[in-house]
PDB file of C-alpha atoms and ligand atoms in Angstrom:
ATOM      1  CA  MET A   1     146.812 -15.171 221.583  1.00  0.00           C
ATOM      2  CA  LYS A   2     149.270 -15.576 218.737  1.00  0.00           C
ATOM      3  CA  LYS A   3     147.365 -18.517 217.438  1.00  0.00           C
ATOM      4  CA  PHE A   4     144.092 -16.599 217.632  1.00  0.00           C
ATOM      5  CA  ILE A   5     145.602 -13.665 215.615  1.00  0.00           C
ATOM      6  CA  LEU A   6     146.950 -16.165 213.073  1.00  0.00           C
ATOM      7  CA  LEU A   7     143.528 -17.713 212.811  1.00  0.00           C
ATOM      8  CA  LEU A   8     141.969 -14.280 212.173  1.00  0.00           C
ATOM      9  CA  ILE A   9     144.643 -13.581 209.472  1.00  0.00           C
ATOM     10  CA  ILE A  10     143.847 -16.951 207.780  1.00  0.00           C
ATOM     11  CA  ILE A  11     140.048 -16.388 207.919  1.00  0.00           C
ATOM     12  CA  PHE A  12     140.075 -12.726 206.809  1.00  0.00           C
ATOM     13  CA  GLY A  13     143.107 -13.011 204.613  1.00  0.00           C
ATOM     14  CA  CYS A  14     141.297 -15.458 202.421  1.00  0.00           C
ATOM     15  CA  LYS A  15     138.219 -13.546 202.289  1.00  0.00           C
ATOM     16  CA  THR A  16     139.367  -9.986 201.343  1.00  0.00           C
ATOM     17  CA  PRO A  17     136.984  -8.589 198.866  1.00  0.00           C
ATOM     18  CA  GLU A  18     138.000  -8.641 195.219  1.00  0.00           C
ATOM     19  CA  ASN A  19     140.463  -5.802 194.914  1.00  0.00           C
ATOM     20  CA  LYS A  20     141.889  -4.113 191.956  1.00  0.00           C
ATOM     21  CA  SER A  21     144.979  -6.302 191.737  1.00  0.00           C
ATOM     22  CA  ASP A  22     143.056  -9.553 191.978  1.00  0.00           C
ATOM     23  CA  PHE A  23     140.846  -8.288 189.186  1.00  0.00           C
ATOM     24  CA  MET A  24     143.922  -7.650 186.965  1.00  0.00           C
ATOM     25  CA  LYS A  25     145.490 -11.018 187.837  1.00  0.00           C
ATOM     26  CA  GLN A  26     142.495 -12.862 186.367  1.00  0.00           C
ATOM     27  CA  LYS A  27     143.128 -11.443 183.065  1.00  0.00           C
ATOM     28  CA  ILE A  28     145.311 -13.399 180.650  1.00  0.00           C
ATOM     29  CA  VAL A  29     147.771 -12.321 177.972  1.00  0.00           C
ATOM     30  CA  ILE A  30     148.112 -14.369 174.879  1.00  0.00           C
ATOM     31  CA  ALA A  31     151.305 -13.685 172.660  1.00  0.00           C
ATOM     32  CA  HIS A  32     149.623 -13.507 169.257  1.00  0.00           C
ATOM     33  CA  ARG A  33     151.905 -15.406 166.826  1.00  0.00           C
ATOM     34  CA  GLY A  34     154.542 -14.882 169.547  1.00  0.00           C
ATOM     35  CA  ALA A  35     156.107 -11.381 170.208  1.00  0.00           C
ATOM     36  CA  SER A  36     155.107 -10.700 166.632  1.00  0.00           C
ATOM     37  CA  GLY A  37     155.300  -6.943 167.013  1.00  0.00           C
ATOM     38  CA  TYR A  38     159.117  -7.326 167.454  1.00  0.00           C
ATOM     39  CA  LEU A  39     160.107 -10.407 165.390  1.00  0.00           C
ATOM     40  CA  PRO A  40     158.729 -12.228 162.387  1.00  0.00           C
ATOM     41  CA  GLU A  41     155.512 -13.929 163.420  1.00  0.00           C
ATOM     42  CA  HIS A  42     155.529 -17.597 164.500  1.00  0.00           C
ATOM     43  CA  THR A  43     159.321 -17.862 164.464  1.00  0.00           C
ATOM     44  CA  ILE A  44     160.906 -19.818 167.325  1.00  0.00           C
ATOM     45  CA  GLU A  45     162.675 -16.472 168.140  1.00  0.00           C
ATOM     46  CA  ALA A  46     159.348 -14.631 168.468  1.00  0.00           C
ATOM     47  CA  LYS A  47     158.107 -17.459 170.821  1.00  0.00           C
ATOM     48  CA  ALA A  48     161.205 -17.320 173.016  1.00  0.00           C
ATOM     49  CA  MET A  49     160.900 -13.611 173.269  1.00  0.00           C
ATOM     50  CA  ALA A  50     157.153 -13.888 174.307  1.00  0.00           C
ATOM     51  CA  HIS A  51     158.116 -16.389 176.939  1.00  0.00           C
ATOM     52  CA  ALA A  52     160.597 -13.872 178.440  1.00  0.00           C
ATOM     53  CA  MET A  53     157.830 -11.322 178.537  1.00  0.00           C
ATOM     54  CA  ASN A  54     155.917 -13.446 181.153  1.00  0.00           C
ATOM     55  CA  VAL A  55     152.733 -13.907 179.128  1.00  0.00           C
ATOM     56  CA  ASP A  56     150.140 -16.531 180.174  1.00  0.00           C
ATOM     57  CA  PHE A  57     149.907 -18.246 176.865  1.00  0.00           C
ATOM     58  CA  ILE A  58     151.785 -18.414 173.528  1.00  0.00           C
ATOM     59  CA  GLU A  59     149.815 -18.998 170.341  1.00  0.00           C
ATOM     60  CA  GLN A  60     150.355 -21.595 167.562  1.00  0.00           C
ATOM     61  CA  ASP A  61     148.388 -21.418 164.299  1.00  0.00           C
ATOM     62  CA  LEU A  62     148.631 -24.907 162.706  1.00  0.00           C
ATOM     63  CA  VAL A  63     148.552 -26.178 159.060  1.00  0.00           C
ATOM     64  CA  LEU A  64     149.615 -29.612 157.999  1.00  0.00           C
ATOM     65  CA  SER A  65     152.560 -30.368 155.651  1.00  0.00           C
ATOM     66  CA  LYS A  66     152.349 -32.779 152.839  1.00  0.00           C
ATOM     67  CA  ASP A  67     153.786 -35.470 155.252  1.00  0.00           C
ATOM     68  CA  ASP A  68     151.292 -34.631 157.934  1.00  0.00           C
ATOM     69  CA  VAL A  69     153.480 -32.618 160.217  1.00  0.00           C
ATOM     70  CA  PRO A  70     151.603 -29.695 162.071  1.00  0.00           C
ATOM     71  CA  ILE A  71     153.492 -26.604 161.000  1.00  0.00           C
ATOM     72  CA  VAL A  72     153.242 -23.302 163.032  1.00  0.00           C
ATOM     73  CA  ILE A  73     152.194 -20.797 160.412  1.00  0.00           C
ATOM     74  CA  HIS A  74     149.290 -18.414 160.223  1.00  0.00           C
ATOM     75  CA  ASP A  75     147.886 -19.324 156.792  1.00  0.00           C
ATOM     76  CA  ILE A  76     147.585 -22.309 154.461  1.00  0.00           C
ATOM     77  CA  TYR A  77     149.869 -20.176 152.206  1.00  0.00           C
ATOM     78  CA  LEU A  78     153.662 -19.698 152.260  1.00  0.00           C
ATOM     79  CA  ASP A  79     154.218 -16.824 149.873  1.00  0.00           C
ATOM     80  CA  ASP A  80     153.586 -13.908 152.209  1.00  0.00           C
ATOM     81  CA  VAL A  81     156.027 -14.917 154.942  1.00  0.00           C
ATOM     82  CA  THR A  82     158.740 -16.985 153.130  1.00  0.00           C
ATOM     83  CA  ASP A  83     160.956 -16.987 150.047  1.00  0.00           C
ATOM     84  CA  VAL A  84     159.144 -19.957 148.583  1.00  0.00           C
ATOM     85  CA  ALA A  85     158.444 -18.085 145.289  1.00  0.00           C
ATOM     86  CA  GLU A  86     162.180 -17.858 144.663  1.00  0.00           C
ATOM     87  CA  LYS A  87     163.148 -21.281 146.007  1.00  0.00           C
ATOM     88  CA  PHE A  88     160.403 -23.307 144.365  1.00  0.00           C
ATOM     89  CA  PRO A  89     158.917 -21.184 141.560  1.00  0.00           C
ATOM     90  CA  THR A  90     157.318 -24.104 139.752  1.00  0.00           C
ATOM     91  CA  ARG A  91     155.342 -25.346 142.769  1.00  0.00           C
ATOM     92  CA  LYS A  92     152.547 -22.805 142.865  1.00  0.00           C
ATOM     93  CA  ARG A  93     148.955 -23.822 142.123  1.00  0.00           C
ATOM     94  CA  LYS A  94     146.745 -22.287 139.426  1.00  0.00           C
ATOM     95  CA  ASP A  95     145.726 -19.413 141.754  1.00  0.00           C
ATOM     96  CA  ASN A  96     149.384 -18.430 141.760  1.00  0.00           C
ATOM     97  CA  ARG A  97     149.748 -19.285 145.456  1.00  0.00           C
ATOM     98  CA  PHE A  98     152.032 -21.587 147.288  1.00  0.00           C
ATOM     99  CA  TYR A  99     150.517 -23.981 149.836  1.00  0.00           C
ATOM    100  CA  VAL A 100     152.120 -25.410 152.960  1.00  0.00           C
ATOM    101  CA  ILE A 101     150.237 -28.722 152.319  1.00  0.00           C
ATOM    102  CA  ASP A 102     152.151 -29.153 148.997  1.00  0.00           C
ATOM    103  CA  PHE A 103     155.634 -29.359 150.669  1.00  0.00           C
ATOM    104  CA  THR A 104     157.245 -31.897 153.090  1.00  0.00           C
ATOM    105  CA  PHE A 105     158.504 -30.784 156.374  1.00  0.00           C
ATOM    106  CA  GLU A 106     162.125 -31.261 155.081  1.00  0.00           C
ATOM    107  CA  GLU A 107     161.342 -28.956 152.166  1.00  0.00           C
ATOM    108  CA  LEU A 108     159.604 -26.339 154.387  1.00  0.00           C
ATOM    109  CA  LYS A 109     162.642 -26.241 156.677  1.00  0.00           C
ATOM    110  CA  THR A 110     164.800 -24.989 153.705  1.00  0.00           C
ATOM    111  CA  LEU A 111     162.686 -21.791 153.341  1.00  0.00           C
ATOM    112  CA  GLN A 112     163.665 -18.389 154.842  1.00  0.00           C
ATOM    113  CA  VAL A 113     160.925 -16.819 156.890  1.00  0.00           C
ATOM    114  CA  SER A 114     160.557 -13.047 156.738  1.00  0.00           C
ATOM    115  CA  GLU A 115     158.401 -10.357 158.393  1.00  0.00           C
ATOM    116  CA  ARG A 116     155.020 -10.487 156.667  1.00  0.00           C
ATOM    117  CA  PHE A 117     154.656  -8.904 153.202  1.00  0.00           C
ATOM    118  CA  ASP A 118     152.131  -8.534 150.407  1.00  0.00           C
ATOM    119  CA  PRO A 119     153.152 -11.185 147.902  1.00  0.00           C
ATOM    120  CA  LYS A 120     151.854  -9.090 144.935  1.00  0.00           C
ATOM    121  CA  THR A 121     153.772  -5.916 145.734  1.00  0.00           C
ATOM    122  CA  GLY A 122     156.504  -7.218 148.024  1.00  0.00           C
ATOM    123  CA  GLU A 123     155.643  -4.410 150.551  1.00  0.00           C
ATOM    124  CA  GLN A 124     156.054  -5.106 154.220  1.00  0.00           C
ATOM    125  CA  ILE A 125     152.634  -5.008 156.010  1.00  0.00           C
ATOM    126  CA  TYR A 126     153.729  -3.307 159.334  1.00  0.00           C
ATOM    127  CA  LYS A 127     156.332  -0.820 158.204  1.00  0.00           C
ATOM    128  CA  ASN A 128     157.901  -0.150 161.624  1.00  0.00           C
ATOM    129  CA  ARG A 129     158.383  -3.899 162.570  1.00  0.00           C
ATOM    130  CA  PHE A 130     161.369  -6.121 161.962  1.00  0.00           C
ATOM    131  CA  PRO A 131     162.951  -5.410 158.572  1.00  0.00           C
ATOM    132  CA  LYS A 132     161.668  -7.806 155.759  1.00  0.00           C
ATOM    133  CA  ASN A 133     164.049 -10.387 154.449  1.00  0.00           C
ATOM    134  CA  THR A 134     166.732  -9.881 157.064  1.00  0.00           C
ATOM    135  CA  GLY A 135     167.922 -12.436 159.602  1.00  0.00           C
ATOM    136  CA  ASN A 136     167.879 -16.138 159.390  1.00  0.00           C
ATOM    137  CA  PHE A 137     164.380 -17.424 160.457  1.00  0.00           C
ATOM    138  CA  LYS A 138     162.860 -20.886 159.643  1.00  0.00           C
ATOM    139  CA  LEU A 139     159.534 -22.689 159.863  1.00  0.00           C
ATOM    140  CA  HIS A 140     159.100 -25.241 162.634  1.00  0.00           C
ATOM    141  CA  SER A 141     156.642 -27.906 163.800  1.00  0.00           C
ATOM    142  CA  LEU A 142     154.201 -27.877 166.684  1.00  0.00           C
ATOM    143  CA  GLN A 143     156.456 -30.443 168.410  1.00  0.00           C
ATOM    144  CA  ASP A 144     159.409 -28.084 168.153  1.00  0.00           C
ATOM    145  CA  GLU A 145     157.547 -25.331 169.673  1.00  0.00           C
ATOM    146  CA  ILE A 146     156.086 -27.312 172.553  1.00  0.00           C
ATOM    147  CA  GLU A 147     159.606 -28.512 173.335  1.00  0.00           C
ATOM    148  CA  LEU A 148     160.854 -24.827 173.403  1.00  0.00           C
ATOM    149  CA  ILE A 149     158.044 -23.751 175.656  1.00  0.00           C
ATOM    150  CA  GLN A 150     158.228 -26.782 178.027  1.00  0.00           C
ATOM    151  CA  GLY A 151     162.028 -26.459 178.159  1.00  0.00           C
ATOM    152  CA  LEU A 152     161.883 -22.818 178.948  1.00  0.00           C
ATOM    153  CA  ASN A 153     159.218 -23.495 181.532  1.00  0.00           C
ATOM    154  CA  LYS A 154     161.648 -25.888 183.210  1.00  0.00           C
ATOM    155  CA  SER A 155     164.767 -23.709 183.046  1.00  0.00           C
ATOM    156  CA  THR A 156     162.991 -20.456 184.033  1.00  0.00           C
ATOM    157  CA  HIS A 157     160.630 -22.090 186.634  1.00  0.00           C
ATOM    158  CA  LYS A 158     157.553 -20.733 184.827  1.00  0.00           C
ATOM    159  CA  ASN A 159     154.443 -22.320 183.660  1.00  0.00           C
ATOM    160  CA  ILE A 160     153.476 -20.684 180.480  1.00  0.00           C
ATOM    161  CA  GLY A 161     150.675 -22.298 178.381  1.00  0.00           C
ATOM    162  CA  ILE A 162     150.108 -23.027 174.767  1.00  0.00           C
ATOM    163  CA  TYR A 163     147.211 -21.794 172.776  1.00  0.00           C
ATOM    164  CA  PRO A 164     147.052 -23.714 169.459  1.00  0.00           C
ATOM    165  CA  GLU A 165     144.579 -22.950 166.616  1.00  0.00           C
ATOM    166  CA  ILE A 166     143.155 -25.541 164.138  1.00  0.00           C
ATOM    167  CA  LYS A 167     143.339 -23.609 160.818  1.00  0.00           C
ATOM    168  CA  GLU A 168     140.877 -24.175 157.889  1.00  0.00           C
ATOM    169  CA  PRO A 169     139.639 -27.709 158.779  1.00  0.00           C
ATOM    170  CA  GLU A 170     137.365 -27.768 155.635  1.00  0.00           C
ATOM    171  CA  PHE A 171     140.466 -27.074 153.401  1.00  0.00           C
ATOM    172  CA  HIS A 172     142.379 -29.900 155.151  1.00  0.00           C
ATOM    173  CA  LYS A 173     139.506 -32.294 154.820  1.00  0.00           C
ATOM    174  CA  LYS A 174     139.228 -31.572 150.983  1.00  0.00           C
ATOM    175  CA  GLU A 175     143.004 -32.383 150.777  1.00  0.00           C
ATOM    176  CA  GLY A 176     142.347 -35.689 152.511  1.00  0.00           C
ATOM    177  CA  LYS A 177     143.884 -34.656 155.816  1.00  0.00           C
ATOM    178  CA  ASN A 178     142.760 -34.887 159.428  1.00  0.00           C
ATOM    179  CA  LEU A 179     144.249 -31.755 161.098  1.00  0.00           C
ATOM    180  CA  SER A 180     142.349 -31.981 164.400  1.00  0.00           C
ATOM    181  CA  GLU A 181     143.106 -35.580 164.985  1.00  0.00           C
ATOM    182  CA  THR A 182     146.829 -35.092 164.188  1.00  0.00           C
ATOM    183  CA  VAL A 183     147.017 -31.988 166.499  1.00  0.00           C
ATOM    184  CA  LEU A 184     145.177 -33.677 169.378  1.00  0.00           C
ATOM    185  CA  LYS A 185     147.547 -36.721 169.187  1.00  0.00           C
ATOM    186  CA  VAL A 186     150.592 -34.341 169.492  1.00  0.00           C
ATOM    187  CA  LEU A 187     149.101 -32.434 172.400  1.00  0.00           C
ATOM    188  CA  SER A 188     148.241 -35.612 174.207  1.00  0.00           C
ATOM    189  CA  ASP A 189     151.804 -36.996 173.569  1.00  0.00           C
ATOM    190  CA  TYR A 190     153.212 -33.870 175.302  1.00  0.00           C
ATOM    191  CA  GLY A 191     150.818 -34.025 178.250  1.00  0.00           C
ATOM    192  CA  TYR A 192     148.031 -31.749 177.168  1.00  0.00           C
ATOM    193  CA  LYS A 193     144.866 -33.602 177.719  1.00  0.00           C
ATOM    194  CA  THR A 194     142.498 -31.799 180.052  1.00  0.00           C
ATOM    195  CA  LYS A 195     141.613 -28.222 181.151  1.00  0.00           C
ATOM    196  CA  LYS A 196     144.204 -28.492 183.985  1.00  0.00           C
ATOM    197  CA  ASP A 197     147.111 -28.897 181.417  1.00  0.00           C
ATOM    198  CA  ASN A 198     147.609 -25.223 180.530  1.00  0.00           C
ATOM    199  CA  CYS A 199     146.557 -25.603 176.831  1.00  0.00           C
ATOM    200  CA  ILE A 200     143.627 -23.742 175.207  1.00  0.00           C
ATOM    201  CA  LEU A 201     142.531 -25.037 171.765  1.00  0.00           C
ATOM    202  CA  GLN A 202     140.878 -22.552 169.348  1.00  0.00           C
ATOM    203  CA  CYS A 203     139.079 -22.634 166.028  1.00  0.00           C
ATOM    204  CA  PHE A 204     137.000 -20.383 163.811  1.00  0.00           C
ATOM    205  CA  ASP A 205     135.023 -23.345 162.405  1.00  0.00           C
ATOM    206  CA  ALA A 206     132.052 -24.009 164.935  1.00  0.00           C
ATOM    207  CA  LYS A 207     131.182 -27.409 163.522  1.00  0.00           C
ATOM    208  CA  GLU A 208     134.823 -28.516 163.757  1.00  0.00           C
ATOM    209  CA  LEU A 209     135.219 -27.301 167.385  1.00  0.00           C
ATOM    210  CA  GLU A 210     131.950 -29.024 168.367  1.00  0.00           C
ATOM    211  CA  ARG A 211     133.327 -32.203 166.650  1.00  0.00           C
ATOM    212  CA  ILE A 212     136.433 -31.948 168.661  1.00  0.00           C
ATOM    213  CA  ARG A 213     134.504 -31.894 171.850  1.00  0.00           C
ATOM    214  CA  VAL A 214     131.765 -34.394 170.929  1.00  0.00           C
ATOM    215  CA  LYS A 215     133.181 -36.864 168.446  1.00  0.00           C
ATOM    216  CA  LEU A 216     136.887 -36.666 169.321  1.00  0.00           C
ATOM    217  CA  LYS A 217     136.039 -36.347 173.030  1.00  0.00           C
ATOM    218  CA  SER A 218     138.618 -33.712 173.837  1.00  0.00           C
ATOM    219  CA  GLU A 219     138.643 -32.559 177.464  1.00  0.00           C
ATOM    220  CA  LEU A 220     140.820 -29.478 176.611  1.00  0.00           C
ATOM    221  CA  PHE A 221     139.719 -25.936 177.274  1.00  0.00           C
ATOM    222  CA  LEU A 222     138.104 -24.932 173.977  1.00  0.00           C
ATOM    223  CA  VAL A 223     137.695 -21.463 172.586  1.00  0.00           C
ATOM    224  CA  GLN A 224     135.232 -20.644 169.675  1.00  0.00           C
ATOM    225  CA  LEU A 225     136.722 -17.840 167.615  1.00  0.00           C
ATOM    226  CA  ILE A 226     134.191 -15.428 166.148  1.00  0.00           C
ATOM    227  CA  GLU A 227     134.758 -13.762 162.810  1.00  0.00           C
ATOM    228  CA  PHE A 228     131.386 -12.282 161.795  1.00  0.00           C
ATOM    229  CA  PRO A 229     128.915 -10.213 163.787  1.00  0.00           C
ATOM    230  CA  GLU A 230     126.077 -12.610 163.115  1.00  0.00           C
ATOM    231  CA  GLU A 231     128.005 -15.354 164.869  1.00  0.00           C
ATOM    232  CA  THR A 232     127.683 -13.385 168.110  1.00  0.00           C
ATOM    233  CA  LYS A 233     124.011 -14.566 168.288  1.00  0.00           C
ATOM    234  CA  GLN A 234     125.079 -18.179 168.437  1.00  0.00           C
ATOM    235  CA  LEU A 235     126.371 -17.965 172.001  1.00  0.00           C
ATOM    236  CA  ASN A 236     123.919 -20.523 173.400  1.00  0.00           C
ATOM    237  CA  TYR A 237     125.135 -23.087 170.819  1.00  0.00           C
ATOM    238  CA  PHE A 238     128.769 -22.368 171.506  1.00  0.00           C
ATOM    239  CA  ALA A 239     128.201 -22.824 175.228  1.00  0.00           C
ATOM    240  CA  THR A 240     127.160 -26.415 174.603  1.00  0.00           C
ATOM    241  CA  TYR A 241     130.736 -27.439 173.757  1.00  0.00           C
ATOM    242  CA  ALA A 242     133.121 -24.482 174.254  1.00  0.00           C
ATOM    243  CA  ASP A 243     134.544 -22.833 177.370  1.00  0.00           C
ATOM    244  CA  GLY A 244     135.122 -19.521 175.921  1.00  0.00           C
ATOM    245  CA  ILE A 245     134.799 -17.326 172.864  1.00  0.00           C
ATOM    246  CA  GLY A 246     137.434 -15.306 170.909  1.00  0.00           C
ATOM    247  CA  PRO A 247     135.716 -12.308 169.323  1.00  0.00           C
ATOM    248  CA  TRP A 248     137.266  -9.472 167.224  1.00  0.00           C
ATOM    249  CA  TYR A 249     137.332  -6.505 169.623  1.00  0.00           C
ATOM    250  CA  LYS A 250     135.058  -4.488 167.227  1.00  0.00           C
ATOM    251  CA  GLN A 251     132.250  -6.918 168.049  1.00  0.00           C
ATOM    252  CA  ILE A 252     132.454  -5.724 171.686  1.00  0.00           C
ATOM    253  CA  LEU A 253     132.486  -1.907 170.874  1.00  0.00           C
ATOM    254  CA  ASP A 254     129.187  -0.182 170.211  1.00  0.00           C
ATOM    255  CA  LYS A 255     128.722   3.479 169.208  1.00  0.00           C
ATOM    256  CA  LYS A 256     130.770   6.257 170.771  1.00  0.00           C
ATOM    257  CA  VAL A 257     128.567   8.521 172.951  1.00  0.00           C
ATOM    258  CA  ASP A 258     129.806  11.896 173.977  1.00  0.00           C
ATOM    259  CA  GLY A 259     133.327  10.699 173.108  1.00  0.00           C
ATOM    260  CA  LYS A 260     133.029   7.709 175.343  1.00  0.00           C
ATOM    261  CA  PHE A 261     132.934   4.084 174.133  1.00  0.00           C
ATOM    262  CA  THR A 262     129.798   2.039 174.824  1.00  0.00           C
ATOM    263  CA  PHE A 263     129.624  -1.760 174.407  1.00  0.00           C
ATOM    264  CA  THR A 264     127.499  -4.493 172.863  1.00  0.00           C
ATOM    265  CA  SER A 265     126.050  -7.096 175.176  1.00  0.00           C
ATOM    266  CA  LEU A 266     128.575  -9.695 173.916  1.00  0.00           C
ATOM    267  CA  VAL A 267     130.885  -9.932 177.034  1.00  0.00           C
ATOM    268  CA  PHE A 268     127.936  -9.739 179.507  1.00  0.00           C
ATOM    269  CA  ASP A 269     126.008 -12.467 177.569  1.00  0.00           C
ATOM    270  CA  ALA A 270     129.087 -14.719 177.319  1.00  0.00           C
ATOM    271  CA  HIS A 271     129.810 -14.308 180.996  1.00  0.00           C
ATOM    272  CA  GLU A 272     126.114 -15.214 181.825  1.00  0.00           C
ATOM    273  CA  LEU A 273     126.660 -18.466 180.002  1.00  0.00           C
ATOM    274  CA  GLY A 274     129.990 -19.106 181.812  1.00  0.00           C
ATOM    275  CA  LEU A 275     132.056 -18.485 178.710  1.00  0.00           C
ATOM    276  CA  LYS A 276     135.430 -16.659 178.981  1.00  0.00           C
ATOM    277  CA  VAL A 277     136.099 -13.941 176.454  1.00  0.00           C
ATOM    278  CA  HIS A 278     139.484 -13.703 174.832  1.00  0.00           C
ATOM    279  CA  SER A 279     139.504 -10.849 172.307  1.00  0.00           C
ATOM    280  CA  TYR A 280     141.782 -10.301 169.303  1.00  0.00           C
ATOM    281  CA  THR A 281     144.077  -8.449 168.179  1.00  0.00           C
ATOM    282  CA  PHE A 282     145.736  -5.857 170.303  1.00  0.00           C
ATOM    283  CA  ARG A 283     148.349  -4.014 168.175  1.00  0.00           C
ATOM    284  CA  ALA A 284     150.107  -0.947 169.380  1.00  0.00           C
ATOM    285  CA  ASP A 285     150.923  -0.066 165.648  1.00  0.00           C
ATOM    286  CA  ALA A 286     147.342  -0.461 164.396  1.00  0.00           C
ATOM    287  CA  LEU A 287     145.055   1.459 166.842  1.00  0.00           C
ATOM    288  CA  ASP A 288     142.076   2.175 164.490  1.00  0.00           C
ATOM    289  CA  GLU A 289     139.482   4.038 166.677  1.00  0.00           C
ATOM    290  CA  PHE A 290     141.689   4.334 169.694  1.00  0.00           C
ATOM    291  CA  SER A 291     143.982   7.326 170.384  1.00  0.00           C
ATOM    292  CA  SER A 292     146.520   5.164 172.211  1.00  0.00           C
ATOM    293  CA  PHE A 293     147.347   1.567 173.065  1.00  0.00           C
ATOM    294  CA  GLU A 294     146.699   2.528 176.789  1.00  0.00           C
ATOM    295  CA  GLU A 295     143.143   3.613 175.869  1.00  0.00           C
ATOM    296  CA  MET A 296     142.531   0.381 173.945  1.00  0.00           C
ATOM    297  CA  MET A 297     143.635  -1.678 176.966  1.00  0.00           C
ATOM    298  CA  GLN A 298     141.691   0.349 179.454  1.00  0.00           C
ATOM    299  CA  THR A 299     138.557   0.333 177.296  1.00  0.00           C
ATOM    300  CA  LEU A 300     138.494  -3.417 176.504  1.00  0.00           C
ATOM    301  CA  LEU A 301     140.326  -5.050 179.484  1.00  0.00           C
ATOM    302  CA  ILE A 302     138.789  -2.863 182.244  1.00  0.00           C
ATOM    303  CA  GLU A 303     135.603  -1.204 181.048  1.00  0.00           C
ATOM    304  CA  ALA A 304     134.350  -4.037 178.698  1.00  0.00           C
ATOM    305  CA  ASP A 305     135.839  -6.600 181.102  1.00  0.00           C
ATOM    306  CA  VAL A 306     137.211  -9.128 178.645  1.00  0.00           C
ATOM    307  CA  ASP A 307     139.187 -11.965 180.295  1.00  0.00           C
ATOM    308  CA  GLY A 308     142.065 -12.057 177.943  1.00  0.00           C
ATOM    309  CA  VAL A 309     143.623 -10.548 174.930  1.00  0.00           C
ATOM    310  CA  PHE A 310     145.634 -11.791 171.945  1.00  0.00           C
ATOM    311  CA  THR A 311     148.389  -9.191 171.359  1.00  0.00           C
ATOM    312  CA  ASP A 312     151.362  -8.663 169.102  1.00  0.00           C
ATOM    313  CA  PHE A 313     152.907  -6.541 171.932  1.00  0.00           C
ATOM    314  CA  PRO A 314     152.687  -8.835 174.978  1.00  0.00           C
ATOM    315  CA  ASP A 315     155.195  -6.787 177.100  1.00  0.00           C
ATOM    316  CA  LEU A 316     152.885  -3.758 176.895  1.00  0.00           C
ATOM    317  CA  VAL A 317     149.864  -5.622 178.151  1.00  0.00           C
ATOM    318  CA  VAL A 318     151.727  -7.491 180.782  1.00  0.00           C
ATOM    319  CA  ASP A 319     153.072  -4.076 182.025  1.00  0.00           C
ATOM    320  CA  PHE A 320     149.502  -2.595 182.049  1.00  0.00           C
ATOM    321  CA  LEU A 321     148.069  -5.452 184.045  1.00  0.00           C
ATOM    322  CA  ASN A 322     150.867  -5.142 186.534  1.00  0.00           C
TER     323      ASN A 322
HETATM  324 CA1   CA B 401     145.386 -17.425 165.292  1.00  0.00          CA
END
């Protein structure tokens, strides 16, 4: 009799219909530039904090240094998150900007990293975040960050993934550099080779992401980022090489009807093609059309049914999904 009951539990236990909590658990939280709502973006401190918040993935934006080290930084420029203009005043280009690619990794490590600011006015972008030009933060490589995350995974018995982005491949090519090849080699060296390896690779440049799949034969989970509305019409093409899309959330929202949000067909169409949808960027201090962060999460994660979100405030999204 006991065996029979156990059998019933096994059969029906596995076949319970999808309930609310299963639905929530399928959603993923990506720490956008780390826990960047609380610490300067892409610092190792912001990544450690994100890890402690139990996110699913931590993001790395990648730009090559002069000596071909993949640096974790959001842009090809240095002057809006570091003190490069004071430390190396003569090293700017004609456009008055300082480029990561013009400095060696050794030089880059001497810079102080700050909360993001406007290089023209010096004004901090997000006023209520970590105070500008305080603390002692540095730039680091992709290798440094993988070792941090893999080390923390071991010491905390977690399995948090990485979510690297290939930044401006055309710019790198013009500078005579192979960013994608360099990044894929590092990822492979650290055990990220297939879709099972807890790594999602993202890029805005569709030709480059397609090249990563077809020419470079990557077997990683690939996400095509979408910047412009017209790109949302290319889903069939994206589905030939990518596993998911990363649209701006505004491409998911349609008109408001009687005070309620309606949605474009983007999420539905992507799901029909088997593509996951990871939308950016969820910021509790930049809500735009939403009256609260709660409303933003409810609208996009539940009503629009996106599969994951990039957020500067990972703790809030993790709490919401729990
Ligand atoms: Ca990014």
